[in-house]
Amino acid sequence: MTDLTATTTTDIDSRLEGHRVELTGYCYRMLGSAFEAEDAVQDTLVRAWRNIEKFEGRSSLRSWLYRIATNVCLDMLNAGNKRARPVDLSGPTPLAQAALNPLPENTWLEPMPDGRILPSVADPAEAAVARESVRLAFVAALQHLPPKQRAVLILREVLAWKASEVAELLDTSVASVNSALQRARATLTDHQGDAATADAADPLDEEQRKLLERYVAAFEGYDMKALTALLHEDAVMTMPPFDLWLQGHDDIAGFMTSMGASCEGSRLVATSANGTPAFAHYKPNPDGPGFVPWAVQVIDIQDGAITGMHCFLDTPRWFPLFGLPDHLDADAA
């Protein structure tokens, strides 16, 4: 019996639970879904608990858990579902043709709170890699990879595993791992796009903080002139579960004053998602005082301008996941 199996139930629970955040980050990158990732990790920990007596200690507990998690994710990906952003499915819609057509929930790449997928690490470079690898654009690019290539690239490039360690986990050869990584890199280069060029977001520098302060002031004041000045001329606005997406600050401002006019008077509450700044968007309550949930906004910043406003509208799912209140009082700032 190994030292692990000789420990108490509480000790085993604690040691397994200690890997939850990093495993959730791994499964999220694999699956592109916040809730599927959490389900996969729960399945992984349950399988590990039930089979703890079979853990022989020939590898670390962490490696063993990653093996289980990889198998769980590969099983889930056998269904063939590939998550996407609106920008991955079609071209931008001109404002004059804008229409809100919802697609099924399992179409969309989902946002994820940083605290659920980014474990605390002391090395700033390692932390930066982790943040970059959970950005919406990067995770969307991963969706173009076959499942095993996806696992290889994440393990090798994001988690810095050795090729021999990945080969052992996947029950394959080092040559196969290296070949899969080479193909995955080539595919990722074709699809990564803005994931490679967005500015670092954590920690925010002074310029980024001021930009976001101005964004909040412009949005809450519904000052389209001020907002337009903060947006890159090719900025995009997406609104899952709707397939509509807009490109260009003029179309975005035009949408907000027409189809989105009910957002006037909203409040934004800072949060973080996918390694980038984010806001909980509350609209004025149409049935009484205060404000009610409307969207989680994930913000992209590049070269001192906002390049993306990704508004996830399914608030009954997102606000509890982010630990956000379901109502703001009328005097909320």
Tab-separated table of C-alpha atoms in Angstrom:
chain	number	residue	atom	x	y	z
A	1	MET	CA	0.000	0.000	0.000
A	2	THR	CA	1.368	3.437	-0.901
A	3	ASP	CA	1.679	6.351	1.476
A	4	LEU	CA	-1.348	7.918	-0.200
A	5	THR	CA	-3.652	4.958	0.360
A	6	ALA	CA	-2.458	4.686	3.947
A	7	THR	CA	-3.592	8.192	4.797
A	8	THR	CA	-6.965	9.127	6.220
A	9	THR	CA	-10.052	9.874	4.161
A	10	THR	CA	-9.730	13.549	5.058
A	11	ASP	CA	-6.108	13.628	3.905
A	12	ILE	CA	-6.975	11.968	0.593
A	13	ASP	CA	-9.856	14.386	0.026
A	14	SER	CA	-7.562	17.317	0.757
A	15	ARG	CA	-4.811	16.122	-1.576
A	16	LEU	CA	-7.220	15.439	-4.425
A	17	GLU	CA	-9.035	18.728	-3.893
A	18	GLY	CA	-5.718	20.588	-3.972
A	19	HIS	CA	-5.485	19.848	-7.691
A	20	ARG	CA	-9.003	21.033	-8.581
A	21	VAL	CA	-8.142	24.493	-9.946
A	22	GLU	CA	-5.320	23.395	-12.243
A	23	LEU	CA	-7.344	20.412	-13.454
A	24	THR	CA	-10.303	22.696	-14.167
A	25	GLY	CA	-8.022	24.962	-16.204
A	26	TYR	CA	-6.787	21.951	-18.168
A	27	CYS	CA	-10.289	20.589	-18.812
A	28	TYR	CA	-11.558	24.053	-19.736
A	29	ARG	CA	-8.858	24.425	-22.378
A	30	MET	CA	-9.729	20.970	-23.680
A	31	LEU	CA	-13.511	21.415	-23.726
A	32	GLY	CA	-14.159	25.156	-24.107
A	33	SER	CA	-17.051	24.949	-21.655
A	34	ALA	CA	-17.056	26.164	-18.071
A	35	PHE	CA	-19.673	23.698	-16.896
A	36	GLU	CA	-18.382	20.720	-18.856
A	37	ALA	CA	-14.914	21.421	-17.445
A	38	GLU	CA	-16.224	21.396	-13.893
A	39	ASP	CA	-18.169	18.200	-14.586
A	40	ALA	CA	-15.029	16.608	-16.046
A	41	VAL	CA	-12.980	17.506	-12.996
A	42	GLN	CA	-15.624	16.205	-10.629
A	43	ASP	CA	-15.698	12.953	-12.604
A	44	THR	CA	-11.896	12.824	-12.460
A	45	LEU	CA	-11.791	13.247	-8.685
A	46	VAL	CA	-14.550	10.693	-8.148
A	47	ARG	CA	-12.717	8.165	-10.350
A	48	ALA	CA	-9.492	8.860	-8.481
A	49	TRP	CA	-11.179	8.381	-5.120
A	50	ARG	CA	-12.812	5.134	-6.170
A	51	ASN	CA	-9.541	3.772	-7.571
A	52	ILE	CA	-7.125	5.150	-5.017
A	53	GLU	CA	-6.056	1.647	-4.013
A	54	LYS	CA	-4.860	1.086	-7.599
A	55	PHE	CA	-2.538	4.095	-7.464
A	56	GLU	CA	0.847	2.465	-7.148
A	57	GLY	CA	2.957	5.592	-6.881
A	58	ARG	CA	5.007	4.926	-10.000
A	59	SER	CA	4.113	8.445	-11.108
A	60	SER	CA	3.119	11.468	-9.063
A	61	LEU	CA	-0.449	11.893	-7.888
A	62	ARG	CA	-0.645	14.959	-10.152
A	63	SER	CA	0.378	12.971	-13.248
A	64	TRP	CA	-2.111	10.244	-12.382
A	65	LEU	CA	-4.917	12.800	-12.061
A	66	TYR	CA	-4.003	14.369	-15.392
A	67	ARG	CA	-4.144	10.947	-17.015
A	68	ILE	CA	-7.654	10.413	-15.665
A	69	ALA	CA	-8.736	13.942	-16.624
A	70	THR	CA	-7.381	13.503	-20.146
A	71	ASN	CA	-9.333	10.297	-20.620
A	72	VAL	CA	-12.490	11.941	-19.292
A	73	CYS	CA	-12.085	14.870	-21.706
A	74	LEU	CA	-11.307	12.630	-24.674
A	75	ASP	CA	-14.458	10.624	-23.939
A	76	MET	CA	-16.500	13.842	-23.786
A	77	LEU	CA	-14.965	15.110	-27.035
A	78	ASN	CA	-15.894	11.908	-28.874
A	79	ALA	CA	-19.303	13.487	-29.369
A	80	GLY	CA	-17.593	15.784	-31.876
A	81	ASN	CA	-18.866	19.058	-30.464
A	82	LYS	CA	-16.556	22.011	-31.172
A	83	ARG	CA	-17.212	25.215	-29.252
A	84	ALA	CA	-16.866	28.528	-31.059
A	85	ARG	CA	-17.203	32.280	-30.783
A	86	PRO	CA	-19.618	34.179	-33.043
A	87	VAL	CA	-16.594	35.505	-34.965
A	88	ASP	CA	-15.619	31.909	-35.783
A	89	LEU	CA	-18.934	31.084	-37.465
A	90	SER	CA	-19.635	33.968	-39.838
A	91	GLY	CA	-18.587	37.404	-40.951
A	92	PRO	CA	-19.675	40.583	-39.137
A	93	THR	CA	-23.224	41.776	-39.674
A	94	PRO	CA	-23.744	45.371	-40.821
A	95	LEU	CA	-25.799	47.306	-38.312
A	96	ALA	CA	-28.618	47.822	-40.816
A	97	GLN	CA	-29.044	44.026	-41.063
A	98	ALA	CA	-28.615	43.228	-37.363
A	99	ALA	CA	-30.941	40.544	-36.025
A	100	LEU	CA	-30.754	38.535	-32.821
A	101	ASN	CA	-30.813	34.834	-33.704
A	102	PRO	CA	-29.969	32.526	-30.791
A	103	LEU	CA	-28.089	29.258	-31.298
A	104	PRO	CA	-28.033	26.301	-28.890
A	105	GLU	CA	-25.946	26.630	-25.737
A	106	ASN	CA	-23.503	23.916	-26.777
A	107	THR	CA	-22.492	25.998	-29.823
A	108	TRP	CA	-20.609	28.548	-27.785
A	109	LEU	CA	-17.241	28.875	-26.186
A	110	GLU	CA	-17.983	29.846	-22.602
A	111	PRO	CA	-16.342	32.339	-20.224
A	112	MET	CA	-14.647	31.163	-17.046
A	113	PRO	CA	-13.771	33.067	-13.840
A	114	ASP	CA	-10.027	33.342	-13.331
A	115	GLY	CA	-10.238	31.985	-9.808
A	116	ARG	CA	-11.603	28.655	-11.022
A	117	ILE	CA	-8.895	27.963	-13.611
A	118	LEU	CA	-5.734	29.914	-12.712
A	119	PRO	CA	-3.907	28.465	-9.702
A	120	SER	CA	-1.640	30.779	-7.723
A	121	VAL	CA	1.952	30.485	-8.915
A	122	ALA	CA	5.043	32.353	-7.769
A	123	ASP	CA	6.738	32.587	-11.161
A	124	PRO	CA	5.449	35.654	-13.096
A	125	ALA	CA	6.390	34.088	-16.430
A	126	GLU	CA	4.470	30.910	-15.607
A	127	ALA	CA	1.479	32.986	-14.499
A	128	ALA	CA	1.587	34.951	-17.757
A	129	VAL	CA	1.570	31.757	-19.841
A	130	ALA	CA	-1.393	30.460	-17.837
A	131	ARG	CA	-3.377	33.668	-18.430
A	132	GLU	CA	-2.587	33.758	-22.131
A	133	SER	CA	-3.670	30.133	-22.527
A	134	VAL	CA	-7.200	30.693	-21.179
A	135	ARG	CA	-8.024	33.722	-23.319
A	136	LEU	CA	-11.148	33.316	-25.370
A	137	ALA	CA	-9.272	33.605	-28.664
A	138	PHE	CA	-6.652	31.040	-27.639
A	139	VAL	CA	-9.205	28.529	-26.351
A	140	ALA	CA	-11.234	29.072	-29.532
A	141	ALA	CA	-8.127	28.277	-31.588
A	142	LEU	CA	-7.609	25.079	-29.578
A	143	GLN	CA	-11.050	23.938	-30.696
A	144	HIS	CA	-9.696	23.473	-34.222
A	145	LEU	CA	-7.316	20.746	-33.042
A	146	PRO	CA	-8.212	17.048	-32.908
A	147	PRO	CA	-8.681	16.038	-29.257
A	148	LYS	CA	-5.353	14.243	-28.789
A	149	GLN	CA	-3.408	17.033	-30.490
A	150	ARG	CA	-5.197	19.444	-28.195
A	151	ALA	CA	-4.062	17.468	-25.159
A	152	VAL	CA	-0.486	17.260	-26.433
A	153	LEU	CA	-0.240	20.976	-27.117
A	154	ILE	CA	-1.698	21.975	-23.738
A	155	LEU	CA	0.508	19.564	-21.812
A	156	ARG	CA	3.677	20.476	-23.705
A	157	GLU	CA	3.262	24.200	-24.434
A	158	VAL	CA	1.107	25.406	-21.524
A	159	LEU	CA	1.976	23.047	-18.683
A	160	ALA	CA	5.580	22.463	-19.812
A	161	TRP	CA	5.502	18.675	-19.549
A	162	LYS	CA	8.343	16.747	-21.136
A	163	ALA	CA	7.594	14.801	-24.317
A	164	SER	CA	8.354	11.572	-22.462
A	165	GLU	CA	5.845	12.446	-19.740
A	166	VAL	CA	3.132	13.197	-22.296
A	167	ALA	CA	3.921	9.979	-24.166
A	168	GLU	CA	3.517	7.997	-20.955
A	169	LEU	CA	0.240	9.724	-20.127
A	170	LEU	CA	-1.201	9.053	-23.593
A	171	ASP	CA	0.280	5.547	-23.905
A	172	THR	CA	2.145	6.490	-27.067
A	173	SER	CA	5.688	7.165	-28.235
A	174	VAL	CA	7.794	10.287	-27.885
A	175	ALA	CA	7.986	10.469	-31.689
A	176	SER	CA	4.181	10.469	-31.905
A	177	VAL	CA	3.971	13.212	-29.298
A	178	ASN	CA	6.501	15.374	-31.143
A	179	SER	CA	4.699	14.834	-34.451
A	180	ALA	CA	1.324	15.721	-32.901
A	181	LEU	CA	2.816	18.851	-31.341
A	182	GLN	CA	4.259	19.985	-34.664
A	183	ARG	CA	0.902	19.560	-36.419
A	184	ALA	CA	-0.930	21.260	-33.578
A	185	ARG	CA	1.391	24.265	-33.672
A	186	ALA	CA	0.832	24.669	-37.397
A	187	THR	CA	-2.953	24.528	-37.031
A	188	LEU	CA	-2.908	26.908	-34.089
A	189	THR	CA	-0.869	29.431	-36.053
A	190	ASP	CA	-3.561	29.437	-38.745
A	191	HIS	CA	-6.409	30.005	-36.296
A	192	GLN	CA	-4.989	31.845	-33.323
A	193	GLY	CA	-5.407	35.338	-34.696
A	194	ASP	CA	-5.933	37.959	-32.015
A	195	ALA	CA	-4.946	35.561	-29.246
A	196	ALA	CA	-1.332	36.257	-30.126
A	197	THR	CA	-1.593	40.042	-30.163
A	198	ALA	CA	-3.829	41.047	-27.237
A	199	ASP	CA	-2.054	42.940	-24.465
A	200	ALA	CA	-1.245	41.342	-21.142
A	201	ALA	CA	-4.024	42.059	-18.667
A	202	ASP	CA	-2.769	40.970	-15.250
A	203	PRO	CA	-1.443	42.842	-13.533
A	204	LEU	CA	-2.980	45.826	-15.273
A	205	ASP	CA	-0.604	48.691	-15.928
A	206	GLU	CA	-1.579	52.296	-15.258
A	207	GLU	CA	-2.610	52.958	-18.863
A	208	GLN	CA	-4.894	49.895	-18.914
A	209	ARG	CA	-6.468	50.815	-15.586
A	210	LYS	CA	-7.238	54.314	-16.804
A	211	LEU	CA	-8.623	52.940	-20.073
A	212	LEU	CA	-11.003	50.671	-18.170
A	213	GLU	CA	-12.028	53.495	-15.834
A	214	ARG	CA	-12.910	55.601	-18.870
A	215	TYR	CA	-14.769	52.652	-20.384
A	216	VAL	CA	-16.902	52.236	-17.254
A	217	ALA	CA	-17.645	55.958	-17.151
A	218	ALA	CA	-18.582	56.046	-20.840
A	219	PHE	CA	-20.723	52.897	-20.660
A	220	GLU	CA	-22.563	53.851	-17.489
A	221	GLY	CA	-23.072	57.383	-18.810
A	222	TYR	CA	-24.087	55.937	-22.193
A	223	ASP	CA	-21.792	58.480	-23.777
A	224	MET	CA	-21.278	57.052	-27.255
A	225	LYS	CA	-18.768	59.723	-28.266
A	226	ALA	CA	-16.590	58.873	-25.283
A	227	LEU	CA	-17.051	55.135	-25.820
A	228	THR	CA	-16.181	55.368	-29.515
A	229	ALA	CA	-12.949	57.133	-28.602
A	230	LEU	CA	-11.919	54.137	-26.474
A	231	LEU	CA	-12.711	51.459	-29.057
A	232	HIS	CA	-10.313	50.368	-31.764
A	233	GLU	CA	-11.729	51.212	-35.178
A	234	ASP	CA	-12.030	47.460	-35.878
A	235	ALA	CA	-13.287	46.526	-32.402
A	236	VAL	CA	-15.743	43.644	-32.235
A	237	MET	CA	-18.814	43.104	-30.082
A	238	THR	CA	-20.241	39.618	-29.603
A	239	MET	CA	-23.355	38.554	-27.717
A	240	PRO	CA	-23.708	34.773	-27.264
A	241	PRO	CA	-26.158	33.018	-27.450
A	242	PHE	CA	-26.892	35.244	-30.476
A	243	ASP	CA	-24.844	34.604	-33.609
A	244	LEU	CA	-24.777	38.321	-34.420
A	245	TRP	CA	-21.454	40.099	-34.072
A	246	LEU	CA	-20.540	43.628	-34.982
A	247	GLN	CA	-17.231	45.090	-36.132
A	248	GLY	CA	-16.199	48.733	-35.984
A	249	HIS	CA	-16.816	51.345	-33.313
A	250	ASP	CA	-19.494	53.078	-35.364
A	251	ASP	CA	-21.648	49.946	-35.704
A	252	ILE	CA	-21.144	49.093	-32.026
A	253	ALA	CA	-22.212	52.561	-30.904
A	254	GLY	CA	-25.111	52.484	-33.365
A	255	PHE	CA	-26.302	49.149	-32.001
A	256	MET	CA	-26.128	50.374	-28.415
A	257	THR	CA	-28.339	53.359	-29.196
A	258	SER	CA	-30.866	51.331	-31.216
A	259	MET	CA	-31.410	47.633	-30.469
A	260	GLY	CA	-29.403	47.937	-27.275
A	261	ALA	CA	-30.949	51.183	-26.042
A	262	SER	CA	-32.431	49.487	-22.962
A	263	CYS	CA	-28.890	49.261	-21.570
A	264	GLU	CA	-28.795	53.009	-20.976
A	265	GLY	CA	-28.342	53.707	-17.292
A	266	SER	CA	-26.607	50.385	-16.641
A	267	ARG	CA	-23.983	49.661	-13.989
A	268	LEU	CA	-20.754	47.688	-14.418
A	269	VAL	CA	-19.106	45.698	-11.612
A	270	ALA	CA	-15.492	44.663	-12.121
A	271	THR	CA	-14.568	40.980	-12.199
A	272	SER	CA	-12.092	38.897	-14.229
A	273	ALA	CA	-12.482	36.113	-16.747
A	274	ASN	CA	-10.228	34.191	-19.111
A	275	GLY	CA	-7.143	36.039	-17.932
A	276	THR	CA	-8.561	39.415	-18.981
A	277	PRO	CA	-10.597	42.238	-17.405
A	278	ALA	CA	-14.320	41.614	-17.241
A	279	PHE	CA	-17.445	43.266	-15.930
A	280	ALA	CA	-20.794	42.151	-14.637
A	281	HIS	CA	-23.315	44.239	-16.559
A	282	TYR	CA	-26.522	45.148	-14.709
A	283	LYS	CA	-29.418	46.858	-16.518
A	284	PRO	CA	-32.013	49.080	-14.850
A	285	ASN	CA	-34.726	46.891	-13.406
A	286	PRO	CA	-37.809	47.334	-15.637
A	287	ASP	CA	-40.088	46.148	-12.821
A	288	GLY	CA	-38.848	48.237	-9.930
A	289	PRO	CA	-35.845	49.909	-8.314
A	290	GLY	CA	-32.254	48.801	-8.690
A	291	PHE	CA	-30.485	46.831	-11.359
A	292	VAL	CA	-30.765	43.278	-12.676
A	293	PRO	CA	-28.179	41.014	-14.380
A	294	TRP	CA	-27.790	41.382	-18.122
A	295	ALA	CA	-24.360	40.103	-19.215
A	296	VAL	CA	-20.817	39.171	-18.310
A	297	GLN	CA	-18.558	41.316	-20.470
A	298	VAL	CA	-15.078	39.971	-21.261
A	299	ILE	CA	-12.859	42.791	-22.513
A	300	ASP	CA	-9.910	42.599	-24.926
A	301	ILE	CA	-7.320	45.388	-24.900
A	302	GLN	CA	-4.614	46.024	-27.479
A	303	ASP	CA	-2.312	49.001	-28.010
A	304	GLY	CA	-4.191	51.241	-25.609
A	305	ALA	CA	-7.645	50.599	-27.083
A	306	ILE	CA	-10.499	48.173	-26.463
A	307	THR	CA	-10.585	45.649	-29.294
A	308	GLY	CA	-13.286	43.289	-28.022
A	309	MET	CA	-16.482	43.416	-25.961
A	310	HIS	CA	-17.686	39.841	-25.538
A	311	CYS	CA	-21.070	39.948	-23.818
A	312	PHE	CA	-22.350	36.619	-22.482
A	313	LEU	CA	-26.064	37.059	-21.914
A	314	ASP	CA	-27.146	33.829	-20.212
A	315	THR	CA	-26.985	35.410	-16.772
A	316	PRO	CA	-28.830	32.649	-14.842
A	317	ARG	CA	-25.790	30.489	-15.657
A	318	TRP	CA	-22.966	33.032	-15.543
A	319	PHE	CA	-23.708	35.181	-12.506
A	320	PRO	CA	-23.791	32.253	-10.023
A	321	LEU	CA	-20.626	30.828	-11.617
A	322	PHE	CA	-18.856	34.156	-11.079
A	323	GLY	CA	-20.285	34.580	-7.576
A	324	LEU	CA	-22.097	37.764	-8.610
A	325	PRO	CA	-25.197	39.143	-6.852
A	326	ASP	CA	-28.539	38.756	-8.602
A	327	HIS	CA	-29.545	42.361	-7.896
A	328	LEU	CA	-27.914	45.746	-7.313
A	329	ASP	CA	-29.543	48.414	-5.196
A	330	ALA	CA	-30.599	51.663	-6.819
A	331	ASP	CA	-27.682	53.555	-5.256
A	332	ALA	CA	-25.053	51.113	-6.564
A	333	ALA	CA	-21.984	52.860	-7.934
